[in-house]
Amino acid sequence: MAPAVLIQNLRKHYGQVEAVQDVSLQVEPGQIFGLLGPNGAGKTTTLRCLCTLTQPDSGKLEVAGVSVLKNPKAARQLLGYVAQEVALDKVLTGRELLQLQAALYHLPLGTIKERIQAMLALLDLEAYADQKTGTYSGGLRKRLDLAAGLLHQPQILVLDEPTVGLDIESRKVIWDFLRQLRDSGTTVLLTSHYLEEIDALADRVAIVDRGKVIAEGTPSQLKDQVGGDRVTLRIREFAPWEEAEKAKLLLQALPFVEDVLINTAQGNSLNLVVASQSEALATIQQALKEVGLPTFGIAQARPSLDDVYLAATGQTLMDAEVAAFSKRDPKAERKQNMR
Amino acid sequence: MTTTPVKPDLSSQSLAGSPILNLDTPGLLSKEFLQETLALARRLFIQLQRRPSTLIAGIIQPLMWLVLFGALFKNIPEGLFGTNQTYGQFLGAGVIVFTAFSGALNAGLPVMFDREFGFLNRLLVAPLASRFSIVLASAIFIATLSLIQTAAIVAVSALLGAGLPGLFGLGIVVSIVLLLVLGVTALSLGLAFALPGHIELIAVIFVTNLPLLFASTALVPLSFMPTWLRVIASLNPLSYAIEPIRYIYLHSDWSLGSIVLQAPWSSVTMGTALLVLLGFDVLALVSVQRLLRRSLA
């Protein structure tokens, strides 16, 4: 069976900016596949190329074995695309928007009414169907957008940052829905710069940085590759620097400790990378006690996707996010996304 | 997959059972093309129905022209604007054409807003039979609006004493309005894809609108103008729409051979004027076709 999505050596530049330098990935049918990376990493451009909105410089794009560049109409039929910014016509009601959507995908006239009704029920939108979309909340707007993207029952649903700007309640609804969708056989390809979103949803993840895929696998594979456990230690709520230094030297000497960092942003707490073993916490506390240092808090965890990102790029996702934010040119980006 | 009956549970969206993909996608003038064009036009009419202020203003404005601008020149000697003609009678044709022109010039604005808000992306990711349906839906919408406005102007002109052309004459008036609207709508849609944003589009509309009005025979006849303006007005497509309508209003015995416009280089018959408008449409469509194809292909 052909992969649901196949992207090979995709390249796209805008002027001087290499938005996508070399992205290759393969999504198997029935998976939720996550593209994780900071803003400006090239995730949106990749999706726009896949959904025929942007012409790539070079590369191969296929959905369910159909070439996107050679057969764009057939590819569009297979894909459902939900953009990051929900573009609804605020004068239309939800039902009218879905009616338009049905016609754009040429659904048979006799089936449209019940199809729309079923989709409204599925996304719990029935009560709002005949209100103008201008009156909708953010969560409702996203749900209607999802309904629109799914109305023609695409084999592959493509979502760009599906929960950006949503409250926790709405996020959870969307997450649950996407899982259901996957379980019923639809392939889901989504981008996110939220670690927890990818962690919670994705069967496989590709980490994208500066237009390149830098790591790919299941979330737990990626974490295992990074190796070790993470220990966060707080000597006091706000430890003085000297004490933190002293503890760092002490702990570095322990055989199972691989790395120690002092996190000044969190009251000089200590971030340790340790070999995965259960007694780490007790040993650390004992060692501190022997030199008369207290323990305010200590926790051990498996590495997160952020650690994966950190190991691959040398900076945390948050730092990359902040750096990308200061470099962004919203005007140029708007232009790229206008057709 | 489109014939699968839908139940509210997701299991009906079976992947395994999806049919073999048909790569022969429908094209222009197919049933699918009709379906998408009608749906896109319907959206524009729903917008109009829920936000009728543009239509109301679009009807009131030309009537203001007729009543107020007409009154400005009420007391000029009869016959100055041609034989046995009051200024009110003279002005009617100009207002009909100018109103249709302004309306069509604005046709690109909704498309521009769709581009800016990302709504156009929704249309572009859909497997449209032809993206020409986006253009055609706009043209249908604008043409309908123009005909409603024309009907209002013709009716009020009649009440103001300008008389009413015969049925065939009205048919020609409608045809002229449609010819003009088609060409101008095409140009405006072309601009909507060529310009970076709505500010620029509005600026272009703004600088095009009034000069084309003043450099036409809408408000005064050619004979009033200095030679240089007479040349410009004789090149302006608006004049070729205005003069036939004006002639039909004044002469119940009009024919395609009637001379309707005395350009500096030759006299123009009704038939020639219609051909000029047709030529304008062809020129407009050809010049924007490449642009639209690039943006919409």
mmCIF file of C-alpha atoms in Angstrom, chain A residues 29-30 48 51-53 66 71 73-74 76-78 81 87-93 96-97 99-109 111-112 114-115 118-119 121-122 132 145 148 150 152-153 155 177 180-181 184-187 334-335 337-339, chain B residues 1-15 18-19 21-23 25-27 32-33 35-36 39-40 42-43 46-47 50-51 112 115-131 193 195-197 294-297:
data_model
loop_
_atom_site.group_PDB
_atom_site.id
_atom_site.type_symbol
_atom_site.label_atom_id
_atom_site.label_comp_id
_atom_site.label_asym_id
_atom_site.label_seq_id
_atom_site.Cartn_x
_atom_site.Cartn_y
_atom_site.Cartn_z
ATOM 1 C CA PRO A 29 -2.021 5.286 6.411
ATOM 2 C CA GLY A 30 -3.957 5.505 9.667
ATOM 3 C CA ARG A 48 1.113 24.470 1.670
ATOM 4 C CA CYS A 51 -1.970 20.964 -0.465
ATOM 5 C CA THR A 52 -1.217 22.602 -3.853
ATOM 6 C CA LEU A 53 -1.292 26.145 -2.476
ATOM 7 C CA VAL A 66 -0.935 10.270 -6.487
ATOM 8 C CA ASN A 71 -2.315 15.508 -10.621
ATOM 9 C CA LYS A 73 -7.034 17.940 -8.718
ATOM 10 C CA ALA A 74 -6.917 14.280 -7.732
ATOM 11 C CA ARG A 76 -7.029 17.843 -3.640
ATOM 12 C CA GLN A 77 -9.850 15.319 -3.625
ATOM 13 C CA LEU A 78 -7.835 13.054 -1.307
ATOM 14 C CA TYR A 81 -6.751 20.976 4.639
ATOM 15 C CA ALA A 87 -11.002 31.750 7.361
ATOM 16 C CA LEU A 88 -14.774 31.671 7.611
ATOM 17 C CA ASP A 89 -17.177 34.013 5.898
ATOM 18 C CA LYS A 90 -18.678 35.701 8.945
ATOM 19 C CA VAL A 91 -21.902 36.546 7.138
ATOM 20 C CA LEU A 92 -22.664 32.918 6.309
ATOM 21 C CA THR A 93 -24.087 30.488 8.846
ATOM 22 C CA GLU A 96 -24.218 27.601 4.592
ATOM 23 C CA LEU A 97 -20.449 27.382 4.766
ATOM 24 C CA GLN A 99 -23.097 23.779 1.787
ATOM 25 C CA LEU A 100 -20.557 25.833 -0.117
ATOM 26 C CA GLN A 101 -17.836 23.384 0.846
ATOM 27 C CA ALA A 102 -19.983 20.465 -0.359
ATOM 28 C CA ALA A 103 -20.392 22.106 -3.769
ATOM 29 C CA LEU A 104 -16.683 22.873 -4.057
ATOM 30 C CA TYR A 105 -15.998 19.161 -3.613
ATOM 31 C CA HIS A 106 -18.891 18.202 -5.924
ATOM 32 C CA LEU A 107 -20.739 16.023 -3.419
ATOM 33 C CA PRO A 108 -23.837 14.485 -5.019
ATOM 34 C CA LEU A 109 -26.782 16.809 -4.452
ATOM 35 C CA THR A 111 -26.411 13.324 -0.139
ATOM 36 C CA ILE A 112 -25.346 16.812 0.873
ATOM 37 C CA GLU A 114 -27.563 14.398 5.447
ATOM 38 C CA ARG A 115 -23.797 14.545 5.111
ATOM 39 C CA ALA A 118 -23.933 14.066 10.225
ATOM 40 C CA MET A 119 -20.839 16.249 10.258
ATOM 41 C CA ALA A 121 -23.543 16.085 14.879
ATOM 42 C CA LEU A 122 -20.053 14.626 14.854
ATOM 43 C CA LYS A 132 -23.679 33.333 11.485
ATOM 44 C CA ASP A 145 -13.319 24.585 10.011
ATOM 45 C CA ALA A 148 -15.475 21.783 6.467
ATOM 46 C CA LEU A 150 -13.670 16.627 6.619
ATOM 47 C CA HIS A 152 -15.757 15.231 1.646
ATOM 48 C CA GLN A 153 -14.324 12.410 3.788
ATOM 49 C CA GLN A 155 -8.275 9.991 3.243
ATOM 50 C CA PHE A 177 -11.653 14.108 17.891
ATOM 51 C CA GLN A 180 -11.176 9.126 16.955
ATOM 52 C CA LEU A 181 -10.565 10.085 13.369
ATOM 53 C CA SER A 184 -11.487 5.129 12.103
ATOM 54 C CA GLY A 185 -8.746 5.009 9.473
ATOM 55 C CA THR A 186 -8.099 8.587 8.443
ATOM 56 C CA THR A 187 -4.480 9.634 8.216
ATOM 57 C CA ARG A 334 1.187 37.405 4.921
ATOM 58 C CA LYS A 335 2.272 37.959 1.369
ATOM 59 C CA ASN A 337 0.275 33.059 2.257
ATOM 60 C CA MET A 338 -1.815 35.179 -0.119
ATOM 61 C CA ARG A 339 -2.662 33.765 -3.470
ATOM 62 C CA MET B 1 -16.360 7.532 -1.563
ATOM 63 C CA THR B 2 -18.960 10.203 -2.121
ATOM 64 C CA THR B 3 -21.765 7.687 -2.292
ATOM 65 C CA THR B 4 -21.025 6.127 1.093
ATOM 66 C CA PRO B 5 -24.048 6.708 3.317
ATOM 67 C CA VAL B 6 -23.060 8.807 6.284
ATOM 68 C CA LYS B 7 -23.774 7.799 9.820
ATOM 69 C CA PRO B 8 -22.719 9.959 12.699
ATOM 70 C CA ASP B 9 -20.046 7.476 13.655
ATOM 71 C CA LEU B 10 -16.657 7.758 12.106
ATOM 72 C CA SER B 11 -16.404 4.149 11.103
ATOM 73 C CA SER B 12 -18.280 4.973 7.899
ATOM 74 C CA GLN B 13 -15.179 6.779 6.746
ATOM 75 C CA SER B 14 -13.507 3.559 5.830
ATOM 76 C CA LEU B 15 -10.212 3.888 4.125
ATOM 77 C CA SER B 18 -12.432 3.836 -0.847
ATOM 78 C CA PRO B 19 -12.923 3.484 -4.590
ATOM 79 C CA LEU B 21 -9.317 7.179 -7.735
ATOM 80 C CA ASN B 22 -10.649 8.695 -10.903
ATOM 81 C CA LEU B 23 -7.948 10.790 -12.479
ATOM 82 C CA THR B 25 -11.297 15.211 -13.388
ATOM 83 C CA PRO B 26 -14.224 17.232 -14.728
ATOM 84 C CA GLY B 27 -13.487 20.356 -16.710
ATOM 85 C CA GLU B 32 -19.393 19.966 -11.483
ATOM 86 C CA PHE B 33 -18.423 23.335 -12.923
ATOM 87 C CA GLN B 35 -22.390 23.185 -9.202
ATOM 88 C CA GLU B 36 -19.373 25.110 -7.925
ATOM 89 C CA ALA B 39 -22.530 27.770 -4.982
ATOM 90 C CA LEU B 40 -19.942 30.557 -5.232
ATOM 91 C CA ARG B 42 -24.988 31.950 -3.998
ATOM 92 C CA ARG B 43 -22.495 32.975 -1.364
ATOM 93 C CA ILE B 46 -26.373 35.667 0.617
ATOM 94 C CA GLN B 47 -23.815 38.305 1.574
ATOM 95 C CA ARG B 50 -27.619 40.049 4.798
ATOM 96 C CA ARG B 51 -25.687 43.242 4.102
ATOM 97 C CA MET B 112 -9.227 40.757 -2.755
ATOM 98 C CA ARG B 115 -7.284 36.639 -0.669
ATOM 99 C CA GLU B 116 -6.382 38.684 2.375
ATOM 100 C CA PHE B 117 -8.484 36.701 4.850
ATOM 101 C CA GLY B 118 -7.354 33.352 3.478
ATOM 102 C CA PHE B 119 -10.836 32.389 2.326
ATOM 103 C CA LEU B 120 -9.514 32.026 -1.207
ATOM 104 C CA ASN B 121 -7.237 29.224 0.055
ATOM 105 C CA ARG B 122 -10.379 27.292 0.909
ATOM 106 C CA LEU B 123 -11.372 27.487 -2.761
ATOM 107 C CA LEU B 124 -7.895 26.719 -4.027
ATOM 108 C CA VAL B 125 -7.407 23.522 -2.012
ATOM 109 C CA ALA B 126 -10.746 22.236 -3.320
ATOM 110 C CA PRO B 127 -10.759 20.112 -6.503
ATOM 111 C CA LEU B 128 -12.638 22.727 -8.528
ATOM 112 C CA ALA B 129 -13.535 21.623 -12.037
ATOM 113 C CA SER B 130 -12.074 24.930 -13.181
ATOM 114 C CA ARG B 131 -11.020 27.905 -11.154
ATOM 115 C CA PHE B 193 -4.873 39.226 -8.198
ATOM 116 C CA LEU B 195 -2.123 44.106 -6.664
ATOM 117 C CA PRO B 196 -0.720 43.388 -3.202
ATOM 118 C CA GLY B 197 -3.762 44.399 -1.127
ATOM 119 C CA ARG B 294 -0.999 32.352 -13.148
ATOM 120 C CA SER B 295 -2.844 33.067 -9.914
ATOM 121 C CA LEU B 296 -5.548 30.464 -10.293
ATOM 122 C CA ALA B 297 -4.044 27.678 -12.366
#
